[in-house]
mmCIF file of C-alpha atoms and ligand atoms in Angstrom:
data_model
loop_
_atom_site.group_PDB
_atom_site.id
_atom_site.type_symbol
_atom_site.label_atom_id
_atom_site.label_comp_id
_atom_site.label_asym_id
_atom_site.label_seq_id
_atom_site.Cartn_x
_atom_site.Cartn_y
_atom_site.Cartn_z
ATOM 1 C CA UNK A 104 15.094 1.418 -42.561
ATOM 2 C CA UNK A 105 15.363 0.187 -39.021
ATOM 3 C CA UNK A 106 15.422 -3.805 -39.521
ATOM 4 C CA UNK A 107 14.025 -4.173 -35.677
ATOM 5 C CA UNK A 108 10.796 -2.385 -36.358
ATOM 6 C CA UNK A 109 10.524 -4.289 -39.615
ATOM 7 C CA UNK A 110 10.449 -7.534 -37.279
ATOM 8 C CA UNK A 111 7.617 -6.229 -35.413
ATOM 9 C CA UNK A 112 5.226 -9.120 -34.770
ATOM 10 C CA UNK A 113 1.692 -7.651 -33.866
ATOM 11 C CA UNK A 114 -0.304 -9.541 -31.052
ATOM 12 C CA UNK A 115 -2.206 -12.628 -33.334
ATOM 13 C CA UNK A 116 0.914 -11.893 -36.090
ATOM 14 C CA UNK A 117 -2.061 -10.451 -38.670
ATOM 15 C CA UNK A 118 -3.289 -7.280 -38.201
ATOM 16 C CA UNK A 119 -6.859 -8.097 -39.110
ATOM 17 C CA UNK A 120 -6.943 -10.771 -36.487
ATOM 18 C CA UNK A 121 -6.083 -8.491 -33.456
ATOM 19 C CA UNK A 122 -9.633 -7.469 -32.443
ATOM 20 C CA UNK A 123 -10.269 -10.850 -32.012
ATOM 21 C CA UNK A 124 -7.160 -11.427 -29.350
ATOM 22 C CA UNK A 125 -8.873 -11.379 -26.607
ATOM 23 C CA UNK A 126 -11.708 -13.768 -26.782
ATOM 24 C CA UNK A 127 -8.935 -16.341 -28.226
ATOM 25 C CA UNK A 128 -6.801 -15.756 -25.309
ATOM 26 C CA UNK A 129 -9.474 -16.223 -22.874
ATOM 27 C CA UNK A 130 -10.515 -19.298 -24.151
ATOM 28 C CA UNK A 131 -7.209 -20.784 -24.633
ATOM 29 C CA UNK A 132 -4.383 -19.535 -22.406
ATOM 30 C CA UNK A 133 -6.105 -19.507 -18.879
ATOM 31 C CA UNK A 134 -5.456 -16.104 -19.095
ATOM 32 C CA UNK A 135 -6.721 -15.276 -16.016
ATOM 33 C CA UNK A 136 -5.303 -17.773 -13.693
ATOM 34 C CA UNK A 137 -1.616 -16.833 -14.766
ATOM 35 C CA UNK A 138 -1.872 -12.960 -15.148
ATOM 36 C CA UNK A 139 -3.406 -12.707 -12.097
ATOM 37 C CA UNK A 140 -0.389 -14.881 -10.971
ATOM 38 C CA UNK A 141 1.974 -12.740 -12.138
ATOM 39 C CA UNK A 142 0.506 -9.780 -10.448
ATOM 40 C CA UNK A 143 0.399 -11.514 -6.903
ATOM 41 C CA UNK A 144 4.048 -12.379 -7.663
ATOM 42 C CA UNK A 145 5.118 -8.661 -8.411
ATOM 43 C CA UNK A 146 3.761 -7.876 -4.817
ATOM 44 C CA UNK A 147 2.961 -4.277 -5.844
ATOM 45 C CA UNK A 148 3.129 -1.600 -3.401
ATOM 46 C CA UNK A 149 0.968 1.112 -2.410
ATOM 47 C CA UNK A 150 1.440 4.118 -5.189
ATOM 48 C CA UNK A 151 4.110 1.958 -7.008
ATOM 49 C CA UNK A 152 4.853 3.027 -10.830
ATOM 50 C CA UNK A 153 4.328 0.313 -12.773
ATOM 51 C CA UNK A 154 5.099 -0.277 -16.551
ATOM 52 C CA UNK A 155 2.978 -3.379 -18.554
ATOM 53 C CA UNK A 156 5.455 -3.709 -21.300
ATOM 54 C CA UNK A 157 3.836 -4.620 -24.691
ATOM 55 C CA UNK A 158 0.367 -4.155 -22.867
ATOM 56 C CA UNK A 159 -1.581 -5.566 -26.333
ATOM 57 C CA UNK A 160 -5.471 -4.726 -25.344
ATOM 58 C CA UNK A 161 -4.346 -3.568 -21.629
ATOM 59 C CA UNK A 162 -5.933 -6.659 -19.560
ATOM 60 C CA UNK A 163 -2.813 -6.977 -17.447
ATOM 61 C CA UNK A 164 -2.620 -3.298 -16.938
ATOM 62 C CA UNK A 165 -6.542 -2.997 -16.369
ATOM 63 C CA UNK A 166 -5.893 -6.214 -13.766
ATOM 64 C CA UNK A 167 -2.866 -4.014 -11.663
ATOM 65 C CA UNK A 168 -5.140 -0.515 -11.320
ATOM 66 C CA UNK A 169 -8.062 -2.622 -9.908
ATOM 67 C CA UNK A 170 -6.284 -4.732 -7.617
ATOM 68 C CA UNK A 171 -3.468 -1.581 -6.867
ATOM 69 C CA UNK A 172 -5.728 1.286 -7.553
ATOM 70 C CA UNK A 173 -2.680 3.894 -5.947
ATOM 71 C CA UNK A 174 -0.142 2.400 -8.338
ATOM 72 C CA UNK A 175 0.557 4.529 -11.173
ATOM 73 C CA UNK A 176 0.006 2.304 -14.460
ATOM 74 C CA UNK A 177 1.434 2.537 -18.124
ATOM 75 C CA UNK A 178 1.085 0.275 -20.396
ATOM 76 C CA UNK A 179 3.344 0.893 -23.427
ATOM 77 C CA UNK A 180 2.372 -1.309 -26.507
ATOM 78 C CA UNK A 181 4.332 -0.351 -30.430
ATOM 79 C CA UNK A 182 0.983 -1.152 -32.281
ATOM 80 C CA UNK A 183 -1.470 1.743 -32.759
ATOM 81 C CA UNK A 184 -4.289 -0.589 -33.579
ATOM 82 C CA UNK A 185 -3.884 -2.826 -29.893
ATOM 83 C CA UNK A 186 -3.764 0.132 -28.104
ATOM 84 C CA UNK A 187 -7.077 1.774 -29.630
ATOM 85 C CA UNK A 188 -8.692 -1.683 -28.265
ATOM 86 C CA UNK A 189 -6.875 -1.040 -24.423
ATOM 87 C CA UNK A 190 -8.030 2.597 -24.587
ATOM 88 C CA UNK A 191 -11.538 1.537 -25.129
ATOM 89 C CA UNK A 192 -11.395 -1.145 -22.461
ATOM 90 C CA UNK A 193 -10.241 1.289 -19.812
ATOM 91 C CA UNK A 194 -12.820 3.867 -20.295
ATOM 92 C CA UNK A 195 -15.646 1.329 -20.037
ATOM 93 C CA UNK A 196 -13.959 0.470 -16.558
ATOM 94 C CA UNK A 197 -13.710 3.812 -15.697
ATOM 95 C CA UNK A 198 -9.357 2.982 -14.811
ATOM 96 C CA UNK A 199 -7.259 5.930 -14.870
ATOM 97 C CA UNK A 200 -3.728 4.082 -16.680
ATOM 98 C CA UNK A 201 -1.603 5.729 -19.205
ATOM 99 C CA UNK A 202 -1.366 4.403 -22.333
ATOM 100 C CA UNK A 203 1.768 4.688 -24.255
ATOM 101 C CA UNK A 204 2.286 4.203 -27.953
ATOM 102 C CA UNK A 205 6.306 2.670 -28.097
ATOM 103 C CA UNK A 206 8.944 0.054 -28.596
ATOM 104 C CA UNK A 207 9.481 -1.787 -25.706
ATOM 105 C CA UNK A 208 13.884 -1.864 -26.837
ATOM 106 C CA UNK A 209 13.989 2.045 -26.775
ATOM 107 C CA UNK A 210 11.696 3.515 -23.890
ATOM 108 C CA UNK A 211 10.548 6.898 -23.719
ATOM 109 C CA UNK A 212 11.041 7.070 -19.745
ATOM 110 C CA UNK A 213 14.137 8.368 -17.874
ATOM 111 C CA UNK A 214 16.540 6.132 -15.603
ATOM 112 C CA UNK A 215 14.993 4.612 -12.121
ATOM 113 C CA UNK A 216 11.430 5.803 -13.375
ATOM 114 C CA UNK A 217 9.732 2.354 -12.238
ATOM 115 C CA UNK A 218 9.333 0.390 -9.137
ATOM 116 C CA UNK A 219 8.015 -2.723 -11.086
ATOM 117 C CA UNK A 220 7.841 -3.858 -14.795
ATOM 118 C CA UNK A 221 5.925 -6.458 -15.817
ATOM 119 C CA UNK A 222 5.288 -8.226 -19.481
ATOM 120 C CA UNK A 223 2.942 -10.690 -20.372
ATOM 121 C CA UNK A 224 3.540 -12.628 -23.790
ATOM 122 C CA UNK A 225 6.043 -9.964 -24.858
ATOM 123 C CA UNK A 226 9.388 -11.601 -25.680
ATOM 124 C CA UNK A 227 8.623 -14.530 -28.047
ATOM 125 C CA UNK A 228 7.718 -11.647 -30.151
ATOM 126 C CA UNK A 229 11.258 -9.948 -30.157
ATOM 127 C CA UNK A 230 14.340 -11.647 -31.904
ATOM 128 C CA UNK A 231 17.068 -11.933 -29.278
ATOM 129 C CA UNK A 232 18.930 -8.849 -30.386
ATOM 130 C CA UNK A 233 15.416 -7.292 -29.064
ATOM 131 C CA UNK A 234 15.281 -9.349 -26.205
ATOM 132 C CA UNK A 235 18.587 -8.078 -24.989
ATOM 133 C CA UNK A 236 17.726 -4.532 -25.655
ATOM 134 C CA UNK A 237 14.613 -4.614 -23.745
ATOM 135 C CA UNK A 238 15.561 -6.344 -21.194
ATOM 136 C CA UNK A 239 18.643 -3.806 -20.622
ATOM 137 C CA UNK A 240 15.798 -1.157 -21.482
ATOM 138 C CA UNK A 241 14.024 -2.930 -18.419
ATOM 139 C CA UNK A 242 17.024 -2.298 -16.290
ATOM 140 C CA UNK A 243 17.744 1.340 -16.970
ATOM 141 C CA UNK A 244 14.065 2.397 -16.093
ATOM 142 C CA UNK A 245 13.692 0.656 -12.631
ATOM 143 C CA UNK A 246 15.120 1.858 -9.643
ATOM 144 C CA UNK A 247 17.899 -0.317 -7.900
ATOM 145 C CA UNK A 248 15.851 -3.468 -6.265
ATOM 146 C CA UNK A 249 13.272 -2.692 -8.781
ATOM 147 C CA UNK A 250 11.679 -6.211 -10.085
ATOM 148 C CA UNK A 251 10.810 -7.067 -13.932
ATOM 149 C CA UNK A 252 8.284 -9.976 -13.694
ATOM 150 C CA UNK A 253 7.556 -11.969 -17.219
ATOM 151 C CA UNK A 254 5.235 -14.112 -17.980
ATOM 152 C CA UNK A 255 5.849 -15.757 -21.441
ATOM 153 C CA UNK A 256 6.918 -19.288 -23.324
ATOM 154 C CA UNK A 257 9.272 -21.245 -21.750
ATOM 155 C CA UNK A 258 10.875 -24.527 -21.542
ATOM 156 C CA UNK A 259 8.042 -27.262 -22.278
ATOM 157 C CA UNK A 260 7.678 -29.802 -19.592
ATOM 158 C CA UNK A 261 7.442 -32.416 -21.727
ATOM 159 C CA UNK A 262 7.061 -33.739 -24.821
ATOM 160 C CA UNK A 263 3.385 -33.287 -25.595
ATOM 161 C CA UNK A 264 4.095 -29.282 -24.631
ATOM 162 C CA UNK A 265 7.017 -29.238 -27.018
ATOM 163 C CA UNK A 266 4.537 -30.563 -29.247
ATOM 164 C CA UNK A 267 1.887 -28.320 -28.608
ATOM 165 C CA UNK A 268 4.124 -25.536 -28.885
ATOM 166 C CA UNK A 269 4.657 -26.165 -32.829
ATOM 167 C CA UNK A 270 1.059 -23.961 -33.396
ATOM 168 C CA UNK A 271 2.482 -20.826 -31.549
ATOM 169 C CA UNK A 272 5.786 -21.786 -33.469
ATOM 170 C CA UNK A 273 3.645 -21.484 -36.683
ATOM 171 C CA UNK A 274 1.463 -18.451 -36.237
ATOM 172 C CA UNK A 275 4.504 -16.475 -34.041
ATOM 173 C CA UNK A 276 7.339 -17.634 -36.293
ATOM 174 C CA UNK A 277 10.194 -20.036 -35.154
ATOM 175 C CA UNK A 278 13.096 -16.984 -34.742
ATOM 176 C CA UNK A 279 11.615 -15.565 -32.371
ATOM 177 C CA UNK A 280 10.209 -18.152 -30.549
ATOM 178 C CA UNK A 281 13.362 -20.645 -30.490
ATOM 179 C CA UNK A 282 14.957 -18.851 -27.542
ATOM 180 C CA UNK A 283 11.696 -19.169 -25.190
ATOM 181 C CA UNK A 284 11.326 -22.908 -25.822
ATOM 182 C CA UNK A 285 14.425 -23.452 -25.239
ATOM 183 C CA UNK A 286 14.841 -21.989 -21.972
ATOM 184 C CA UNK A 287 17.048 -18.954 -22.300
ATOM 185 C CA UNK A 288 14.549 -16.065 -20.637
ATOM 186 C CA UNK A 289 17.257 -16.920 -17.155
ATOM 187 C CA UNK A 290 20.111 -16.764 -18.515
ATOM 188 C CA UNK A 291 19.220 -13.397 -20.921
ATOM 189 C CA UNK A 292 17.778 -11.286 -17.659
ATOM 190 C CA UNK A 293 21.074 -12.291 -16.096
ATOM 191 C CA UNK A 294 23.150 -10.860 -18.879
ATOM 192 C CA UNK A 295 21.454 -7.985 -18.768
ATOM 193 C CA UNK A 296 22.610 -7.276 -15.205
ATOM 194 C CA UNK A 297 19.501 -8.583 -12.749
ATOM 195 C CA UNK A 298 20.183 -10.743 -9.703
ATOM 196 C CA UNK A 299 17.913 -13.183 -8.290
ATOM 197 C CA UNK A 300 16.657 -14.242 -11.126
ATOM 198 C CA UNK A 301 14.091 -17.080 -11.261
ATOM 199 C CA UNK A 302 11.128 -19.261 -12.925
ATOM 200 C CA UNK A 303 8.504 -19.188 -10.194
ATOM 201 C CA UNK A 304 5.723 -20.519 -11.760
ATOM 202 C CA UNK A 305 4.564 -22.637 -14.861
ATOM 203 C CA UNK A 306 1.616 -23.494 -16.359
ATOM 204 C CA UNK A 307 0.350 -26.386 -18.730
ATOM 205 C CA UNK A 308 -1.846 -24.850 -21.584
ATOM 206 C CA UNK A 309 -3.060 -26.121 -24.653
ATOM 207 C CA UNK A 310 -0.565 -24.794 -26.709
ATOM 208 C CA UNK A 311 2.697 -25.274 -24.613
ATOM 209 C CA UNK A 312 4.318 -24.561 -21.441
ATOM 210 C CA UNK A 313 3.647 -20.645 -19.680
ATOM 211 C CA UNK A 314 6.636 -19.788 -17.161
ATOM 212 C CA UNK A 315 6.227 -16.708 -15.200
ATOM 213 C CA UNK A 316 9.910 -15.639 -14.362
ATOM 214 C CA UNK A 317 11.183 -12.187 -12.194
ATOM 215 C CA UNK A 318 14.666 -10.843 -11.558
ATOM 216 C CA UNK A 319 16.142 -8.192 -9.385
ATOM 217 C CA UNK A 320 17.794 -4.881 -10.781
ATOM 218 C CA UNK A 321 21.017 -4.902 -7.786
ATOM 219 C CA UNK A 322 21.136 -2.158 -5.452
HETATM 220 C C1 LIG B 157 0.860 -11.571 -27.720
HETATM 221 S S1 LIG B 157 0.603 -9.883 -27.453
HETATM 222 C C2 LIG B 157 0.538 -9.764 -25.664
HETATM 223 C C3 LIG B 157 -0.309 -8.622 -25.218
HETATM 224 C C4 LIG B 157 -0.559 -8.530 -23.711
HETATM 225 N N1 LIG B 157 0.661 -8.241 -23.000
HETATM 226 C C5 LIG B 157 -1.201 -9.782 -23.186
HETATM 227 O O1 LIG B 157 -0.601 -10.498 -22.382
HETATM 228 O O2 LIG B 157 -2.343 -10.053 -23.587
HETATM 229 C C6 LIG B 157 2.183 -9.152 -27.786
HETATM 230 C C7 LIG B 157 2.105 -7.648 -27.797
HETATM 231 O O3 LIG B 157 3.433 -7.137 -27.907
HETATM 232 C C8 LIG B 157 3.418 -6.041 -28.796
HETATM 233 N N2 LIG B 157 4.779 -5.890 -29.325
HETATM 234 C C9 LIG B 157 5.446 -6.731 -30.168
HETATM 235 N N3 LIG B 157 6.693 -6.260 -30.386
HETATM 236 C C10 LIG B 157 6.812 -5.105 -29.662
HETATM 237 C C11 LIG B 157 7.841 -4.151 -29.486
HETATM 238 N N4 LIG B 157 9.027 -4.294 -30.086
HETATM 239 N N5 LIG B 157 7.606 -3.076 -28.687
HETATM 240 C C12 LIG B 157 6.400 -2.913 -28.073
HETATM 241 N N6 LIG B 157 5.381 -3.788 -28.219
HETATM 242 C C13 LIG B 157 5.580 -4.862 -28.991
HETATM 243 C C14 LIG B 157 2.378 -6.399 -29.832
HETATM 244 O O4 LIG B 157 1.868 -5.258 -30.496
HETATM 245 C C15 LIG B 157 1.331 -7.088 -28.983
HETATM 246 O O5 LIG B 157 0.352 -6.184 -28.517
#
């Protein structure tokens, strides 16, 4: 048995609780303010390929087609259940995205496939042997000067984040979520080979500091 797919954390940890992930987001996360953040900050170009790594319910991928509708979307999510949910949501938009079922540490895509790849709430899900494969993952599949843009936990602000950051801690598991908190996202893109790396945005939430971070794959 393959101990990284027994570590698989599914969106709201519990499998019965994912069909109610998005309502919860929305009402706690300001979920639109910072994914439509990260999208401005990708700076997508006309008939880009895009990947939405660990799409969930496909809001983030839903959010690139509409605002890019000649980019070429895929979302690529490892849990059958999440991705029944994004299915649904893009045929009652009427978006043309690909769907992907897949773990984001072994992708099914060949070298310099992607222009852009972009992850929303992603990593504090992986353990950091998994972070380090999907972020080298990450780098194999975009082209050189290809950008990965995350937006995910990061170094609380101050103490009353760190605080509020014990609930995601809880439900999400400490492992996994250690690194995040602690501010390592920077140093683990760099590792993996990216250039320019940097935090370009964070956001207060009710349940701990959101840090929306790209890097560079070199020429
Ligand atoms: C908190 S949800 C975020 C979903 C979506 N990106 C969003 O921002 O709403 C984390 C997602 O990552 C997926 N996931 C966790 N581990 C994964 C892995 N190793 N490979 C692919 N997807 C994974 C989960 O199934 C879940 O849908």
């Amino acid at each position: 048995m393959d101990k990284n797919r027994d570590e698989y954390i599914p969106a709201l940890k519990y499998s019965w609780l994912t069909s109610l992930y998005d309502p919860i987001l929305r009402w706690t996360l300001r979920e639109s303010t910072f994914k439509r953040q990260l999208v401005k900050q990708a700076r997508i170009g006309r008939g880009d390929r895009v990947l939405d790594l660990g799409c969930g319910t496909a809001t983030l991928s839903l959010l690139v087609k509409r605002a890019h509708p000649e980019a070429e979307v895929v979302g690529l999510d490892g849990d059958i259940k999440v991705l029944q949910i994004a299915r649904a949501k893009a045929a009652h938009a009427g978006l043309e995205i690909t769907l992907d079922h897949g773990m984001a540490f072994e992708l099914p895509y060949p070298d310099n496939y992607f222009d852009c790849v972009l992850s929303s709430l992603l990593f504090h899900h992986l353990t950091l042997e998994n972070k380090n494969r999907t972020l080298k993952e990450g780098f194999r599949v975009l082209r050189p000067r290809g950008e990965f843009h995350i937006a995910d936990w990061g170094k609380a602000q101050n103490n009353f984040m760190r605080i509020a950051f014990l609930l995601v801690q809880m439900l999400d598991g400490f492992k996994t979520t250690a690194d995040n908190v602690q501010g390592l996202l920077p140093e683990l893109f760099r590792t993996a080979g990216f250039e320019a790396v940097q935090e370009a945005s964070r956001y207060m939430t009710i349940v701990g500091t959101l840090s929306l971070y790209w890097a560079r794959k070199p020429q």
